Coordinates of C-alpha atoms in Angstrom, one line a residue:
M169 CA 56.1 16.9 -10.3
S170 CA 55.0 20.3 -11.8
M171 CA 56.7 19.3 -15.1
I172 CA 54.8 16.0 -15.1
R173 CA 51.5 17.9 -14.6
D174 CA 52.3 20.3 -17.4
L175 CA 53.3 17.5 -19.8
R176 CA 50.0 15.6 -18.9
A177 CA 48.0 18.8 -19.5
V178 CA 49.6 19.1 -23.0
V179 CA 49.3 15.5 -24.0
R180 CA 45.8 14.8 -22.7
P181 CA 43.7 17.9 -23.4
S182 CA 41.3 16.0 -25.6
L183 CA 40.7 13.5 -22.8
R184 CA 39.5 16.2 -20.4
K185 CA 37.3 17.6 -23.0
T186 CA 35.8 14.2 -23.8
N187 CA 35.3 13.5 -20.1
T188 CA 32.9 16.5 -19.9
L189 CA 30.9 15.6 -22.9
H190 CA 30.9 11.8 -22.6
S191 CA 27.7 10.2 -21.3
S192 CA 28.0 9.3 -17.6
Y193 CA 26.2 6.0 -18.2
D194 CA 28.7 4.5 -20.6
T195 CA 29.3 0.9 -19.4
T196 CA 31.4 -0.3 -22.2
R197 CA 33.5 -3.3 -21.1
D198 CA 36.7 -4.9 -22.4
P199 CA 35.6 -8.2 -24.0
S200 CA 38.4 -10.0 -22.2
A201 CA 37.2 -8.8 -18.8
S202 CA 35.6 -11.3 -16.4
S203 CA 32.0 -12.0 -17.1
A204 CA 31.3 -11.5 -13.4
V205 CA 32.1 -7.8 -13.7
V206 CA 28.9 -6.1 -14.6
D207 CA 30.2 -2.5 -14.2
C208 CA 33.5 -0.8 -13.4
A209 CA 33.9 2.9 -13.0
V210 CA 36.0 5.6 -11.4
Y211 CA 34.4 8.6 -9.8
R212 CA 36.0 11.9 -8.9
D213 CA 34.1 14.9 -7.4
G214 CA 30.9 13.0 -7.8
R215 CA 31.4 12.5 -11.6
R216 CA 32.0 9.3 -13.5
L217 CA 35.2 9.5 -15.5
A218 CA 34.9 8.5 -19.1
E219 CA 36.7 5.5 -20.5
V220 CA 37.9 6.8 -23.8
D221 CA 41.6 6.4 -23.1
G222 CA 41.3 2.7 -22.6
T223 CA 41.6 2.8 -18.8
C224 CA 39.1 1.7 -16.2
R225 CA 37.9 -1.3 -18.3
T226 CA 39.1 -3.7 -15.7
P227 CA 39.3 -3.4 -11.8
H228 CA 43.1 -3.3 -12.1
E229 CA 43.0 -0.4 -14.5
A230 CA 40.3 1.4 -12.4
M231 CA 42.5 1.2 -9.3
L232 CA 45.6 2.5 -11.2
R233 CA 43.5 5.5 -12.4
V234 CA 42.4 6.1 -8.8
R235 CA 46.0 6.2 -7.6
E236 CA 47.0 8.5 -10.3
E237 CA 44.1 10.9 -10.4
G238 CA 42.3 10.4 -7.1
G239 CA 38.6 9.7 -6.5
F240 CA 37.3 6.2 -5.9
A241 CA 36.4 3.0 -7.9
W242 CA 33.1 1.3 -7.9
I243 CA 33.2 -2.3 -9.2
G244 CA 30.0 -4.3 -9.5
L245 CA 30.1 -8.1 -9.8
H246 CA 27.4 -10.8 -10.1
E247 CA 28.0 -14.2 -8.7
P248 CA 31.8 -14.4 -9.2
T249 CA 33.7 -17.6 -9.0
E250 CA 36.7 -18.0 -6.8
E251 CA 39.0 -17.7 -9.8
E252 CA 37.2 -14.6 -11.1
F253 CA 37.4 -12.9 -7.6
A254 CA 40.9 -13.9 -6.7
G255 CA 42.6 -11.2 -8.7
I256 CA 40.3 -8.5 -7.4
A257 CA 40.9 -9.6 -3.9
R258 CA 44.6 -9.4 -4.3
E259 CA 44.4 -6.0 -6.0
F260 CA 42.3 -4.4 -3.2
G261 CA 43.8 -6.4 -0.3
L262 CA 40.5 -8.0 0.7
H263 CA 40.5 -10.4 3.7
P264 CA 40.3 -14.1 2.8
L265 CA 37.4 -14.7 5.2
A266 CA 35.3 -11.9 3.6
V267 CA 36.2 -13.1 0.1
E268 CA 35.1 -16.6 1.0
D269 CA 31.7 -15.2 2.3
A270 CA 31.3 -13.1 -0.8
V271 CA 31.9 -16.0 -3.2
H272 CA 29.9 -18.7 -1.5
A273 CA 27.0 -16.4 -0.3
H274 CA 24.2 -17.7 2.0
Q275 CA 25.3 -15.4 4.8
R276 CA 23.4 -13.6 7.5
P277 CA 23.2 -9.8 7.2
K278 CA 26.2 -8.5 9.1
L279 CA 28.8 -5.8 9.3
E280 CA 32.5 -6.7 9.8
R281 CA 35.7 -4.7 9.7
Y282 CA 39.0 -6.1 8.3
D283 CA 41.8 -3.6 8.7
D284 CA 40.8 -0.6 6.5
T285 CA 37.8 -2.3 4.8
L286 CA 34.2 -2.7 5.9
F287 CA 32.4 -5.8 4.7
T288 CA 28.6 -5.6 4.8
V289 CA 26.1 -8.3 3.9
F290 CA 22.5 -7.4 2.9
K291 CA 19.7 -9.8 2.2
T292 CA 17.6 -8.6 -0.7
I293 CA 13.9 -9.5 -0.8
H294 CA 11.8 -9.8 -4.0
Y295 CA 8.0 -10.3 -3.9
V296 CA 6.8 -13.0 -6.2
E297 CA 3.6 -12.1 -8.0
H298 CA 1.0 -14.8 -8.0
A299 CA -2.6 -14.9 -9.3
E300 CA -3.8 -17.0 -6.3
L301 CA -2.2 -17.9 -3.0
T302 CA -1.9 -21.6 -2.7
A303 CA -0.3 -24.1 -0.2
T304 CA 2.8 -24.1 -2.5
S305 CA 3.0 -20.5 -3.6
E306 CA 6.4 -18.7 -3.3
V307 CA 5.7 -15.3 -1.8
V308 CA 9.2 -13.9 -1.3
E309 CA 12.5 -14.7 -3.0
T310 CA 15.8 -13.8 -1.4
G311 CA 19.1 -12.7 -2.7
E312 CA 22.3 -11.2 -1.4
V313 CA 24.4 -8.1 -1.9
M314 CA 27.9 -8.0 -0.3
C315 CA 29.7 -4.7 -0.2
F316 CA 33.4 -4.1 0.4
T317 CA 34.0 -0.4 1.4
G318 CA 37.4 1.1 1.5
R319 CA 38.9 4.5 1.4
D320 CA 39.0 4.7 -2.3
F321 CA 36.9 1.8 -3.6
V322 CA 33.5 0.1 -3.3
I323 CA 33.1 -3.5 -4.5
T324 CA 29.6 -4.9 -4.7
V325 CA 29.0 -8.6 -5.1
R326 CA 25.4 -9.6 -6.0
H327 CA 23.9 -13.1 -5.7
G328 CA 20.4 -14.0 -7.0
G329 CA 18.4 -13.1 -10.1
H330 CA 17.0 -9.9 -8.7
G331 CA 18.3 -6.9 -6.7
S332 CA 20.2 -5.2 -9.6
L333 CA 22.1 -2.1 -8.6
R334 CA 22.2 -0.6 -12.1
A335 CA 19.3 1.8 -11.5
L336 CA 20.8 2.8 -8.2
R337 CA 24.2 3.6 -9.8
H338 CA 22.5 5.8 -12.4
R339 CA 20.5 7.6 -9.7
L340 CA 23.6 8.3 -7.8
Q341 CA 25.4 9.5 -10.9
D342 CA 22.5 12.0 -11.2
D343 CA 23.4 13.4 -7.8
P344 CA 27.1 14.4 -7.9
E345 CA 26.9 16.3 -4.6
L346 CA 26.0 13.1 -2.8
L347 CA 28.4 10.9 -4.8
A348 CA 31.2 13.3 -4.0
K349 CA 31.1 12.0 -0.4
G350 CA 32.9 8.9 -1.5
P351 CA 32.4 5.2 -0.9
S352 CA 30.3 5.7 2.2
A353 CA 27.7 7.4 0.1
V354 CA 27.5 4.3 -2.1
L355 CA 27.2 2.1 1.0
H356 CA 24.4 4.2 2.4
S357 CA 22.5 4.2 -0.9
I358 CA 22.7 0.4 -1.1
A359 CA 21.4 0.1 2.4
D360 CA 18.6 2.5 1.7
H361 CA 17.8 0.7 -1.5
V362 CA 17.6 -2.7 0.2
V363 CA 15.4 -1.4 3.1
D364 CA 13.1 0.4 0.7
G365 CA 12.7 -3.0 -1.0
Y366 CA 11.7 -4.4 2.4
I367 CA 9.0 -1.8 2.8
A368 CA 7.5 -2.5 -0.6
V369 CA 7.5 -6.3 0.0
A370 CA 5.9 -5.8 3.4
G371 CA 3.0 -3.9 1.8
A372 CA 2.5 -6.7 -0.7
V373 CA 2.7 -9.4 2.0
Q374 CA 0.2 -7.4 4.1
E375 CA -2.3 -7.7 1.2
D376 CA -1.9 -11.5 1.0
I377 CA -2.5 -11.8 4.8
D378 CA -5.6 -9.6 4.6
E379 CA -6.9 -11.8 1.8
V380 CA -6.4 -14.9 3.8
E381 CA -7.9 -13.3 6.9
I382 CA -11.0 -12.3 5.0
E383 CA -11.5 -15.7 3.5
V384 CA -11.0 -17.5 6.8
F385 CA -13.5 -15.3 8.8
S386 CA -16.0 -14.2 6.1
T387 CA -16.2 -16.6 3.2
P388 CA -18.8 -19.5 3.7
D389 CA -17.7 -23.0 3.1
K390 CA -17.6 -23.7 -0.6
G391 CA -17.7 -27.5 -0.3
G392 CA -13.9 -27.9 0.2
P393 CA -12.4 -29.9 3.1
R394 CA -12.6 -28.4 6.5
G395 CA -9.6 -26.4 7.4
S396 CA -8.5 -26.3 3.8
D397 CA -7.0 -22.8 4.3
A398 CA -4.5 -24.1 6.9
G399 CA -2.0 -25.1 4.2
R400 CA -2.1 -21.6 2.6
I401 CA -1.7 -20.0 6.0
Y402 CA 1.2 -22.2 6.9
Q403 CA 3.0 -21.5 3.6
L404 CA 2.5 -17.8 4.1
K405 CA 3.9 -18.1 7.6
R406 CA 7.0 -19.8 6.2
E407 CA 7.6 -17.0 3.7
V408 CA 7.2 -14.4 6.4
L409 CA 9.8 -16.3 8.5
E410 CA 12.2 -16.1 5.5
F411 CA 11.4 -12.3 5.4
K412 CA 12.2 -12.0 9.1
R413 CA 15.6 -13.7 8.7
A414 CA 16.6 -11.0 6.2
V415 CA 15.3 -8.0 8.3
S416 CA 16.1 -8.8 11.9
P417 CA 19.9 -9.5 11.7
L418 CA 20.4 -6.2 9.7
L419 CA 19.2 -4.0 12.5
R420 CA 22.4 -4.2 14.6
P421 CA 24.7 -3.3 11.6
M422 CA 22.6 -0.3 10.7
Q423 CA 22.6 0.9 14.3
L424 CA 26.4 0.6 14.4
L425 CA 26.8 2.6 11.1
S426 CA 24.5 5.3 12.4
E427 CA 25.8 5.6 16.0
R428 CA 29.4 4.6 16.1
P429 CA 32.1 6.9 14.5
M430 CA 34.0 5.1 11.8
R431 CA 37.0 6.3 9.8
L432 CA 35.6 4.9 6.6
I433 CA 32.1 6.6 7.0
D434 CA 31.8 10.3 6.3
P435 CA 30.2 12.1 9.3
D436 CA 27.6 13.7 7.0
I437 CA 26.6 10.3 5.6
Q438 CA 26.4 8.7 9.0
K439 CA 23.4 10.9 9.8
Y440 CA 21.5 9.3 6.8
F441 CA 22.1 5.8 8.2
R442 CA 19.9 6.8 11.2
D443 CA 17.0 7.2 8.7
V444 CA 17.7 3.8 7.2
A445 CA 17.8 2.3 10.7
D446 CA 14.4 3.9 11.6
H447 CA 12.8 2.5 8.4
L448 CA 14.3 -1.0 9.2
V449 CA 12.9 -0.9 12.7
R450 CA 9.4 -0.2 11.3
V451 CA 9.7 -3.1 8.8
Q452 CA 10.9 -5.4 11.6
E453 CA 7.8 -4.5 13.7
E454 CA 5.6 -5.1 10.7
V455 CA 7.2 -8.5 10.1
I456 CA 6.8 -9.5 13.7
G457 CA 3.2 -8.4 13.6
F458 CA 2.7 -10.5 10.4
D459 CA 4.0 -13.6 12.2
E460 CA 1.8 -13.1 15.3
L461 CA -1.3 -12.4 13.1
L462 CA -0.7 -15.5 11.0
N463 CA -0.5 -17.5 14.2
S464 CA -3.9 -16.1 15.3
I465 CA -5.4 -16.8 11.9
L466 CA -4.1 -20.3 11.8
Q467 CA -5.5 -21.0 15.3
A468 CA -8.8 -19.5 14.3
N469 CA -8.9 -21.6 11.2
L470 CA -8.2 -24.8 13.1
A471 CA -10.8 -23.8 15.7
Q472 CA -13.4 -23.3 12.9
A473 CA -12.6 -26.7 11.6
T474 CA -13.1 -28.2 15.0
V475 CA -16.4 -26.4 15.5
A476 CA -17.6 -27.5 12.1
Q477 CA -16.8 -31.1 12.9
N478 CA -18.7 -30.8 16.2
E479 CA -21.7 -29.4 14.3
D480 CA -21.5 -32.4 11.9
M481 CA -21.4 -34.8 14.8
R482 CA -24.4 -33.1 16.4
K483 CA -26.4 -33.5 13.1
I484 CA -25.4 -37.1 12.8
T485 CA -26.4 -37.7 16.4
S486 CA -29.8 -36.0 15.9
W487 CA -30.7 -38.0 12.9
A488 CA -29.6 -41.2 14.7
A489 CA -32.0 -40.3 17.5
I490 CA -34.9 -39.8 15.1
I491 CA -34.1 -43.1 13.2
A492 CA -33.9 -44.9 16.5
V493 CA -37.7 -44.6 17.1
P494 CA -38.9 -46.5 14.0
T495 CA -36.0 -48.9 14.4
M496 CA -37.1 -49.8 17.9
I497 CA -40.8 -50.1 17.2
C498 CA -40.3 -52.0 14.0
G499 CA -37.8 -54.3 15.7
V500 CA -40.4 -55.2 18.4
Y501 CA -43.2 -55.9 15.9
G502 CA -40.8 -57.8 13.8
M503 CA -40.5 -60.5 16.4
N504 CA -42.4 -63.8 15.6
F505 CA -44.6 -64.1 18.8
K506 CA -48.2 -65.2 18.5
H507 CA -49.6 -63.2 21.3
M508 CA -48.6 -59.5 20.7
P509 CA -50.7 -56.4 21.4
E510 CA -53.0 -55.4 18.6
L511 CA -51.5 -58.0 16.3
R512 CA -54.9 -58.8 14.6
W513 CA -56.4 -55.3 14.9
T514 CA -57.5 -53.9 11.5
Y515 CA -56.1 -50.4 12.2
G516 CA -53.0 -51.5 14.1
Y517 CA -50.6 -51.0 11.1
P518 CA -51.6 -47.4 10.2
M519 CA -51.7 -46.6 14.0
V520 CA -48.1 -47.7 14.5
L521 CA -47.0 -45.8 11.4
G522 CA -48.8 -42.7 12.6
F523 CA -47.3 -43.0 16.0
I524 CA -43.8 -43.4 14.6
G525 CA -44.4 -40.3 12.4
V526 CA -45.6 -38.2 15.4
V527 CA -42.7 -39.2 17.6
C528 CA -40.1 -38.5 14.8
F529 CA -41.6 -35.2 14.0
S530 CA -41.6 -34.1 17.7
I531 CA -38.0 -35.1 18.1
H532 CA -37.0 -33.3 14.9
R533 CA -38.8 -30.1 16.1
M534 CA -37.1 -30.2 19.5
L535 CA -33.6 -30.7 18.0
K536 CA -34.2 -28.0 15.4
R537 CA -35.3 -25.6 18.1
N538 CA -32.2 -26.3 20.2
G539 CA -29.9 -25.7 17.1
W540 CA -28.8 -29.3 16.6
L541 CA -30.3 -29.5 13.1

């Protein structure tokens, strides 16, 4: 073995020198590699090994290099097909059930253990910017990140158009001390990244809810239909429910990672999972509060619509009462009877008109004073 090491030291001195100088962000890929693989790298002592010798361009080559030189491989994929993922699953010994979940997606957040591999599912949340909240506005967009964590590898499978882990990978590469903790450090960073996204989205959703609340309780009617805000409130409530489905199921996995000793999780990293769990609890409380607040706003909006309808009915009833006076008098005098009171009196017509006016004015004043008009 010592002879092999000496021979390797003689044959590959330039490689070691290049590893030191080569940029840690080199993501050059073999053109023949699967399009689902967005990045593939080997890390040792917290440093990304360079790829100048032709290795580590495919997951298979990355694993060979790990077995020869130590460290761990981090392979990132985006929406792989069954054929694209089959070879990787065989290479790393992934369980078929976990592979099926990773390929087909649409899973609840969860944490499962298969032999010496942890399979974690995260729901990513992206806030959709909109100029104005309408009854059809999309407020949050969901995606998924699946993470296979082993002793010497991390495989991340991403679904959806957002939630890229490229910036996270670069940030970790800038912190070799943390990355030296191995695959569990990557798993923690992904969990922290996802939960930080939840916090940002919760703040944006809070602004939307505040806007709707102000309009419901403060803005006078602009001539639109009564209860026109109900559609917007209900749409926002549906989006909050989608948010809740991503946050609530993840709480139990984070508690397990932070409280239960696991062979694949470094004890020093496990402490950091407690912080992630605390942040997740805070977001969950906010989302539950959003749901309850939207229920209250929706009920208040419907109650306002009912009150407005009652006011309209009172106004209609008031005007009907005023109109009833001339209708009754004119109806009596419109009958064709010969002997009627004051029928031939010169001032009978103006007197009746004056009487109608006085009575209508009195009724109007009374209804106005009582708040019906």
